Tab-separated table of C-alpha atoms in Angstrom:
chain	number	residue	atom	x	y	z
A	74	MET	CA	-39.260	-2.145	-8.673
A	75	GLU	CA	-36.695	-3.755	-6.369
A	76	THR	CA	-33.178	-2.341	-6.641
A	77	LYS	CA	-30.472	-4.951	-7.083
A	78	LYS	CA	-28.206	-5.042	-4.061
A	79	LYS	CA	-24.509	-4.353	-4.585
A	80	ASP	CA	-21.891	-6.926	-3.669
A	81	ILE	CA	-20.242	-5.286	-0.675
A	82	ARG	CA	-16.840	-6.745	-1.504
A	83	ALA	CA	-16.700	-4.563	-4.614
A	84	LEU	CA	-16.276	-1.565	-2.271
A	85	THR	CA	-12.914	-0.280	-1.077
A	86	LYS	CA	-12.309	0.435	2.585
A	87	GLU	CA	-12.685	4.151	1.856
A	88	GLN	CA	-16.040	3.558	0.156
A	89	LEU	CA	-17.225	1.523	3.135
A	90	ARG	CA	-16.205	4.328	5.477
A	91	GLY	CA	-18.040	6.784	3.229
A	92	PHE	CA	-21.170	4.619	3.282
A	93	PHE	CA	-21.343	4.765	7.061
A	94	THR	CA	-20.735	8.514	7.284
A	95	ASP	CA	-23.486	9.017	4.672
A	96	GLN	CA	-25.769	7.035	6.986
A	97	GLY	CA	-24.902	9.300	9.914
A	98	ASP	CA	-22.677	6.672	11.553
A	99	LYS	CA	-18.981	6.707	12.390
A	100	ALA	CA	-16.454	6.024	9.609
A	101	PHE	CA	-14.604	3.361	11.626
A	102	ARG	CA	-17.590	1.044	11.126
A	103	GLY	CA	-16.270	0.680	7.581
A	104	ASN	CA	-12.943	-0.532	8.974
A	105	GLN	CA	-14.766	-3.127	11.076
A	106	VAL	CA	-16.765	-4.425	8.118
A	107	TYR	CA	-13.672	-4.499	5.909
A	108	GLU	CA	-11.867	-6.622	8.487
A	109	TRP	CA	-14.782	-9.073	8.614
A	110	LEU	CA	-14.859	-9.349	4.835
A	111	TRP	CA	-11.158	-9.736	4.095
A	112	GLN	CA	-9.337	-10.921	7.226
A	113	LYS	CA	-12.094	-13.099	8.650
A	114	SER	CA	-13.671	-14.059	5.298
A	115	ALA	CA	-17.223	-13.515	6.554
A	116	HIS	CA	-19.959	-14.904	4.326
A	117	SER	CA	-22.873	-13.228	6.101
A	118	PHE	CA	-23.549	-10.047	7.997
A	119	ASP	CA	-24.964	-12.005	10.944
A	120	VAL	CA	-21.481	-13.158	12.008
A	121	MET	CA	-20.243	-9.555	12.353
A	122	THR	CA	-20.848	-9.631	16.092
A	123	ASN	CA	-19.042	-6.388	16.979
A	124	LEU	CA	-21.695	-4.521	14.986
A	125	SER	CA	-25.114	-3.758	16.399
A	126	LYS	CA	-28.151	-5.624	15.081
A	127	ASP	CA	-29.392	-2.382	13.521
A	128	THR	CA	-26.085	-1.936	11.684
A	129	ARG	CA	-26.174	-5.518	10.411
A	130	LYS	CA	-29.761	-4.980	9.284
A	131	LEU	CA	-28.680	-1.825	7.436
A	132	LEU	CA	-25.953	-3.754	5.621
A	133	GLU	CA	-28.453	-6.471	4.703
A	134	GLU	CA	-30.739	-3.825	3.253
A	135	PHE	CA	-28.118	-2.387	0.903
A	136	PHE	CA	-25.651	-5.194	0.181
A	137	VAL	CA	-25.032	-8.872	-0.458
A	138	ILE	CA	-21.896	-11.023	-0.052
A	139	ASN	CA	-21.665	-13.113	-3.221
A	140	HIS	CA	-19.435	-15.810	-1.774
A	141	ILE	CA	-18.535	-19.055	-3.486
A	142	ARG	CA	-19.743	-22.481	-2.408
A	143	VAL	CA	-17.740	-25.704	-2.692
A	144	ASP	CA	-20.317	-27.887	-4.434
A	145	GLN	CA	-18.213	-31.017	-4.473
A	146	MET	CA	-14.860	-31.988	-3.015
A	147	GLN	CA	-12.936	-34.967	-4.391
A	148	ARG	CA	-9.849	-36.495	-2.769
A	149	SER	CA	-7.186	-38.303	-4.766
A	150	LYS	CA	-5.350	-41.355	-3.492
A	151	ASP	CA	-2.211	-39.151	-3.402
A	152	GLY	CA	-3.929	-36.626	-1.105
A	153	THR	CA	-4.738	-34.023	-3.759
A	154	ILE	CA	-8.118	-32.329	-3.301
A	155	LYS	CA	-10.218	-30.921	-6.140
A	156	ASN	CA	-13.036	-28.468	-5.454
A	157	ALA	CA	-15.942	-27.823	-7.776
A	158	VAL	CA	-16.663	-24.209	-6.884
A	159	ARG	CA	-20.125	-22.803	-7.582
A	160	LEU	CA	-20.267	-19.058	-8.119
A	161	HIS	CA	-23.159	-16.797	-7.169
A	162	ASP	CA	-24.587	-16.915	-10.709
A	163	GLY	CA	-24.548	-20.724	-10.858
A	164	LEU	CA	-21.409	-21.095	-12.995
A	165	VAL	CA	-18.750	-23.551	-11.821
A	166	VAL	CA	-14.948	-23.450	-11.771
A	167	GLU	CA	-12.427	-25.810	-10.240
A	168	SER	CA	-9.531	-25.326	-7.856
A	169	VAL	CA	-7.043	-27.799	-6.442
A	170	LEU	CA	-5.110	-28.351	-3.204
A	171	ILE	CA	-1.768	-30.064	-3.819
A	172	PRO	CA	-0.051	-31.382	-0.669
A	173	THR	CA	3.615	-32.340	-0.388
A	174	ALA	CA	5.790	-33.211	2.602
A	175	ASN	CA	6.581	-29.613	3.509
A	176	ARG	CA	3.980	-27.439	1.766
A	177	THR	CA	0.416	-27.196	0.524
A	178	THR	CA	-0.250	-25.370	-2.725
A	179	ALA	CA	-3.508	-23.906	-4.014
A	180	CYS	CA	-4.054	-24.042	-7.770
A	181	VAL	CA	-6.750	-21.455	-8.461
A	182	SER	CA	-8.838	-20.454	-11.461
A	183	SER	CA	-9.127	-16.949	-12.911
A	184	GLN	CA	-11.799	-17.404	-15.604
A	185	VAL	CA	-14.871	-19.552	-16.189
A	186	GLY	CA	-13.527	-21.484	-19.178
A	187	CYS	CA	-10.564	-20.002	-21.035
A	188	SER	CA	-9.845	-17.250	-23.540
A	189	LEU	CA	-7.165	-19.262	-25.340
A	190	ASP	CA	-7.168	-22.424	-27.442
A	191	CYS	CA	-4.372	-24.781	-26.392
A	192	LYS	CA	-5.061	-28.132	-28.069
A	193	PHE	CA	-3.769	-30.251	-25.173
A	194	CYS	CA	-5.795	-28.615	-22.396
A	195	ALA	CA	-9.279	-29.685	-21.345
A	196	THR	CA	-10.156	-26.219	-20.041
A	197	ALA	CA	-9.542	-24.733	-23.507
A	198	ARG	CA	-12.453	-26.812	-24.800
A	199	LEU	CA	-14.796	-24.846	-22.582
A	200	LYS	CA	-16.124	-21.565	-23.900
A	201	ARG	CA	-14.973	-18.594	-21.828
A	202	MET	CA	-18.080	-17.514	-19.985
A	203	ARG	CA	-16.645	-14.656	-17.937
A	204	ASN	CA	-13.782	-13.441	-15.804
A	205	LEU	CA	-13.769	-14.170	-12.104
A	206	ASN	CA	-14.130	-11.254	-9.723
A	207	PRO	CA	-11.347	-10.579	-7.196
A	208	ASP	CA	-13.465	-11.915	-4.325
A	209	GLU	CA	-14.181	-15.161	-6.217
A	210	ILE	CA	-10.453	-15.753	-6.663
A	211	TYR	CA	-9.835	-14.834	-3.029
A	212	ASP	CA	-12.590	-17.210	-1.857
A	213	GLN	CA	-10.933	-20.154	-3.633
A	214	VAL	CA	-7.767	-19.477	-1.629
A	215	VAL	CA	-9.701	-19.227	1.644
A	216	ALA	CA	-11.501	-22.520	0.970
A	217	ILE	CA	-8.227	-24.319	0.219
A	218	ASP	CA	-6.511	-22.772	3.248
A	219	ASN	CA	-9.333	-24.139	5.416
A	220	GLU	CA	-8.944	-27.591	3.829
A	221	SER	CA	-5.169	-27.466	4.312
A	222	ARG	CA	-5.629	-26.750	8.016
A	223	LEU	CA	-8.330	-29.410	8.381
A	224	TYR	CA	-6.734	-32.280	6.449
A	225	PHE	CA	-2.996	-31.522	6.710
A	226	ASP	CA	-2.815	-29.562	9.962
A	227	ARG	CA	-0.980	-26.620	8.433
A	228	PRO	CA	-1.909	-23.377	6.686
A	229	LEU	CA	-1.682	-22.960	2.939
A	230	SER	CA	1.889	-22.131	1.946
A	231	ASN	CA	1.791	-21.404	-1.807
A	232	ILE	CA	-0.595	-20.287	-4.563
A	233	VAL	CA	-0.328	-20.879	-8.300
A	234	PHE	CA	-2.606	-19.307	-10.899
A	235	MET	CA	-2.609	-22.433	-13.048
A	236	GLY	CA	-6.259	-23.405	-12.847
A	237	MET	CA	-8.964	-22.605	-15.360
A	238	GLY	CA	-8.399	-19.529	-17.516
A	239	GLU	CA	-5.570	-17.259	-18.666
A	240	PRO	CA	-4.738	-14.964	-15.707
A	241	LEU	CA	-3.349	-12.158	-17.869
A	242	MET	CA	-6.656	-11.976	-19.753
A	243	ASN	CA	-8.219	-11.056	-16.395
A	244	TYR	CA	-5.312	-8.925	-15.283
A	245	ASN	CA	-6.984	-6.242	-13.147
A	246	ASN	CA	-9.086	-8.696	-11.142
A	247	VAL	CA	-6.156	-11.073	-10.623
A	248	LEU	CA	-4.018	-8.220	-9.288
A	249	LYS	CA	-6.822	-7.016	-7.007
A	250	ALA	CA	-7.226	-10.559	-5.657
A	251	ILE	CA	-3.482	-10.904	-5.054
A	252	ASP	CA	-3.519	-7.540	-3.277
A	253	LYS	CA	-6.200	-8.828	-0.885
A	254	ILE	CA	-4.391	-12.150	-0.419
A	255	THR	CA	-1.055	-10.481	0.390
A	256	SER	CA	-2.269	-7.429	2.298
A	257	PRO	CA	-1.836	-7.317	6.123
A	258	THR	CA	-5.530	-6.341	6.147
A	259	GLY	CA	-6.333	-9.473	4.104
A	260	LEU	CA	-4.755	-12.929	4.312
A	261	GLY	CA	-1.207	-11.615	4.773
A	262	MET	CA	0.532	-14.131	2.485
A	263	SER	CA	3.924	-13.291	0.973
A	264	PRO	CA	3.774	-12.407	-2.738
A	265	ARG	CA	6.918	-14.515	-3.182
A	266	ARG	CA	4.757	-17.563	-2.468
A	267	ILE	CA	2.472	-16.740	-5.396
A	268	THR	CA	3.115	-17.676	-9.026
A	269	VAL	CA	1.075	-16.414	-11.959
A	270	SER	CA	1.303	-18.789	-14.927
A	271	THR	CA	0.576	-17.403	-18.382
A	272	SER	CA	0.503	-18.942	-21.831
A	273	GLY	CA	2.256	-15.765	-22.956
A	274	VAL	CA	0.545	-12.423	-23.557
A	275	PRO	CA	3.486	-10.106	-24.342
A	276	LYS	CA	1.712	-6.791	-23.768
A	277	MET	CA	0.514	-7.892	-20.317
A	278	ILE	CA	3.894	-9.325	-19.313
A	279	LYS	CA	5.373	-5.878	-19.962
A	280	LYS	CA	2.560	-4.281	-17.978
A	281	MET	CA	3.319	-6.566	-15.023
A	282	ALA	CA	6.929	-5.427	-15.151
A	283	ASP	CA	5.888	-1.770	-15.299
A	284	ASP	CA	3.471	-2.291	-12.405
A	285	GLY	CA	6.287	-3.646	-10.241
A	286	VAL	CA	4.508	-6.825	-9.201
A	287	ARG	CA	6.289	-8.902	-6.568
A	288	PHE	CA	4.902	-12.357	-7.343
A	289	ASN	CA	6.620	-14.956	-9.535
A	290	LEU	CA	6.094	-15.426	-13.268
A	291	ALA	CA	5.767	-18.774	-15.048
A	292	VAL	CA	5.299	-19.197	-18.799
A	293	SER	CA	3.519	-22.187	-20.310
A	294	LEU	CA	5.895	-22.614	-23.257
A	295	HIS	CA	5.921	-26.230	-24.580
A	296	SER	CA	7.902	-25.373	-27.704
A	297	ALA	CA	10.474	-22.757	-28.657
A	298	ILE	CA	9.850	-23.329	-32.373
A	299	ASP	CA	7.107	-21.077	-33.758
A	300	GLU	CA	5.445	-23.527	-36.154
A	301	ILE	CA	5.296	-26.288	-33.534
A	302	ARG	CA	4.023	-23.966	-30.811
A	303	THR	CA	1.362	-22.564	-33.148
A	304	SER	CA	0.193	-26.100	-34.008
A	305	ILE	CA	-0.486	-26.879	-30.336
A	306	MET	CA	-1.204	-23.341	-29.080
A	307	PRO	CA	-2.838	-21.540	-32.042
A	308	PHE	CA	-2.818	-18.102	-30.385
A	309	ASN	CA	0.971	-18.218	-30.894
A	310	ALA	CA	0.277	-17.031	-34.450
A	311	THR	CA	-0.723	-13.714	-32.856
A	312	PHE	CA	1.546	-13.724	-29.788
A	313	THR	CA	4.693	-15.049	-31.484
A	314	LEU	CA	7.784	-16.404	-29.757
A	315	THR	CA	9.727	-13.339	-30.899
A	316	ASP	CA	7.226	-11.049	-29.175
A	317	LEU	CA	7.088	-13.310	-26.128
A	318	ARG	CA	10.849	-13.397	-25.748
A	319	GLU	CA	11.090	-9.628	-26.144
A	320	SER	CA	8.485	-9.142	-23.406
A	321	LEU	CA	10.336	-11.558	-21.115
A	322	GLN	CA	13.591	-9.697	-21.736
A	323	TYR	CA	11.743	-6.537	-20.712
A	324	TRP	CA	10.379	-8.334	-17.616
A	325	TYR	CA	13.828	-9.461	-16.534
A	326	ALA	CA	15.411	-6.049	-17.187
A	327	ARG	CA	12.798	-4.397	-14.961
A	328	THR	CA	12.432	-7.028	-12.212
A	329	LYS	CA	15.657	-9.092	-12.194
A	330	SER	CA	13.363	-12.029	-11.353
A	331	ARG	CA	14.059	-15.515	-12.669
A	332	ILE	CA	11.593	-16.842	-15.248
A	333	THR	CA	10.054	-20.293	-14.906
A	334	TYR	CA	8.983	-22.177	-18.022
A	335	GLU	CA	6.337	-24.899	-17.850
A	336	TYR	CA	7.030	-27.469	-20.538
A	337	VAL	CA	5.417	-30.772	-21.525
A	338	VAL	CA	7.312	-33.134	-23.840
A	339	TRP	CA	5.072	-35.093	-26.221
A	340	GLU	CA	5.945	-38.021	-28.419
A	341	GLY	CA	6.351	-36.995	-32.047
A	342	ILE	CA	5.668	-33.299	-31.348
A	343	ASN	CA	8.578	-31.784	-29.429
A	344	ASP	CA	10.791	-34.726	-28.418
A	345	THR	CA	13.836	-34.278	-30.706
A	346	GLN	CA	17.261	-32.762	-30.099
A	347	LYS	CA	16.234	-29.848	-32.328
A	348	ASP	CA	13.406	-29.060	-29.886
A	349	VAL	CA	15.763	-29.210	-26.909
A	350	ASP	CA	18.321	-26.944	-28.595
A	351	ALA	CA	15.621	-24.388	-29.443
A	352	LEU	CA	14.518	-24.330	-25.797
A	353	VAL	CA	18.080	-23.815	-24.591
A	354	ASP	CA	18.513	-20.928	-27.007
A	355	PHE	CA	15.209	-19.373	-25.904
A	356	CYS	CA	16.189	-19.532	-22.224
A	357	LYS	CA	19.682	-18.055	-22.511
A	358	PHE	CA	18.833	-14.345	-22.218
A	359	ALA	CA	17.924	-14.484	-18.505
A	360	PRO	CA	18.223	-16.757	-15.460
A	361	SER	CA	15.518	-19.350	-15.857
A	362	LYS	CA	14.134	-22.619	-14.614
A	363	VAL	CA	12.377	-25.255	-16.710
A	364	ASN	CA	9.700	-27.463	-15.156
A	365	LEU	CA	9.228	-30.544	-17.330
A	366	ILE	CA	5.658	-31.595	-16.604
A	367	GLU	CA	4.203	-35.060	-16.950
A	368	TYR	CA	1.394	-35.011	-19.499
A	369	ASN	CA	-2.147	-35.778	-18.408
A	370	PRO	CA	-4.316	-37.206	-21.208
A	371	ILE	CA	-7.653	-35.579	-22.046
A	372	ASP	CA	-9.097	-38.533	-23.979
A	373	ASP	CA	-8.311	-37.789	-27.630
A	374	GLY	CA	-5.048	-39.740	-28.004
A	375	LYS	CA	-3.329	-37.124	-30.179
A	376	PHE	CA	-0.995	-36.083	-27.388
A	377	ARG	CA	1.092	-38.832	-25.776
A	378	GLN	CA	3.691	-38.548	-23.046
A	379	ALA	CA	7.200	-38.707	-24.518
A	380	SER	CA	9.607	-41.493	-23.624
A	381	ASN	CA	11.909	-41.365	-20.623
A	382	ALA	CA	14.812	-41.144	-23.058
A	383	ALA	CA	13.381	-37.933	-24.524
A	384	LEU	CA	12.940	-36.450	-21.043
A	385	GLU	CA	16.494	-37.414	-20.136
A	386	ARG	CA	17.711	-35.690	-23.322
A	387	TYR	CA	16.006	-32.488	-22.173
A	388	VAL	CA	17.362	-32.751	-18.639
A	389	ASP	CA	20.941	-33.497	-19.715
A	390	THR	CA	21.095	-30.754	-22.359
A	391	LEU	CA	19.520	-28.094	-20.124
A	392	GLU	CA	21.848	-28.934	-17.231
A	393	GLN	CA	24.891	-28.902	-19.536
A	394	ASN	CA	23.907	-25.351	-20.477
A	395	GLY	CA	23.550	-24.227	-16.876
A	396	ILE	CA	19.737	-24.069	-16.901
A	397	VAL	CA	17.928	-25.300	-13.803
A	398	VAL	CA	15.505	-28.097	-14.667
A	399	THR	CA	13.089	-30.239	-12.663
A	400	VAL	CA	10.813	-33.080	-13.723
A	401	ARG	CA	7.425	-32.543	-12.112
A	402	ARG	CA	5.189	-35.547	-11.645
A	403	SER	CA	1.497	-34.805	-11.805
A	404	ARG	CA	-0.773	-35.098	-8.812
A	405	GLY	CA	-4.485	-35.885	-8.669
A	406	LYS	CA	-4.723	-37.619	-12.060
A	407	ASP	CA	-7.296	-40.120	-10.759
A	408	ILE	CA	-9.771	-37.282	-10.073
A	409	ASP	CA	-8.928	-35.198	-13.193
A	410	ALA	CA	-7.208	-32.614	-11.011
A	411	ALA	CA	-3.809	-32.602	-12.724
A	412	CYS	CA	-2.406	-29.912	-15.042
A	413	GLY	CA	-4.551	-29.488	-18.157
A	414	GLN	CA	-7.408	-31.650	-16.883
A	415	LEU	CA	-9.688	-29.069	-15.260
A	416	ALA	CA	-12.915	-29.097	-17.239
A	417	ASN	CA	-15.760	-29.362	-14.702
A	418	LYS	CA	-15.863	-33.125	-15.271
A	419	ARG	CA	-17.186	-34.834	-12.162
């Protein structure tokens, strides 16, 4: 019976070195292979040209490289690129390249589907199939970096974990991927250029603080009133605003890092002065920034973008209370690549 080959990228550098010494070879071969896998993003053993043919054949005998494949690439009229990414087991996730005048940002997925149940998000309608492995997250970044260099003549500058899935429900793999992305022996990106966006899992926010992570934190909030937030994000009944705020207080006490809140204003849901005042009160315990995000419809009509007057009410009140606020216009809406629209619809 044929033994299933192991994905070589599941091995640490030390394990790779150990593999070669077990085979009677020199340990530094493991360093060479590790460099090909993580700095040069090799997708086959054949390209590892500083290894002998016998060594490459040995690797082929024991291992595979389960790399992703960009099945389909769509380009928006505003320059945004959406990738349909096929994984080694045939499942598909999506990732997005968002270009602006001075940066290109990768929006990457962390799960196939999503663990949570936000009513306004297309991804939440997909059943969570599985977590992505660290190399599958890493590969999305490599693919978008290549596209950034090809189409915009500059390397990728920023990464946001705002694609499909709840990153903190795949915490270990997300951290391993970020380690590879930021390591000098990987892609060498600064952790300060990476933002992990969560819908709010208090226990894991505290764990991030305890683990001393160096990337940025964003919270998908959308209401600071429990009953309203629960009506649009039902998991809030379990992970309440009180628990969320307490975990964010813990985060700030440990990290001294500003918290970003992602916030969509909908007509008839969270567009009153009471909603604005609740948000201001929620933000007061720590330096924070609020990104007011343009809503992107997902076809059911229940959620409608609030009026400009409602947005202006938010902006004015937040600024009067010394809270940094920006209004973020969505990109890639014509190819369903904007926030909340990722649902493998092509």
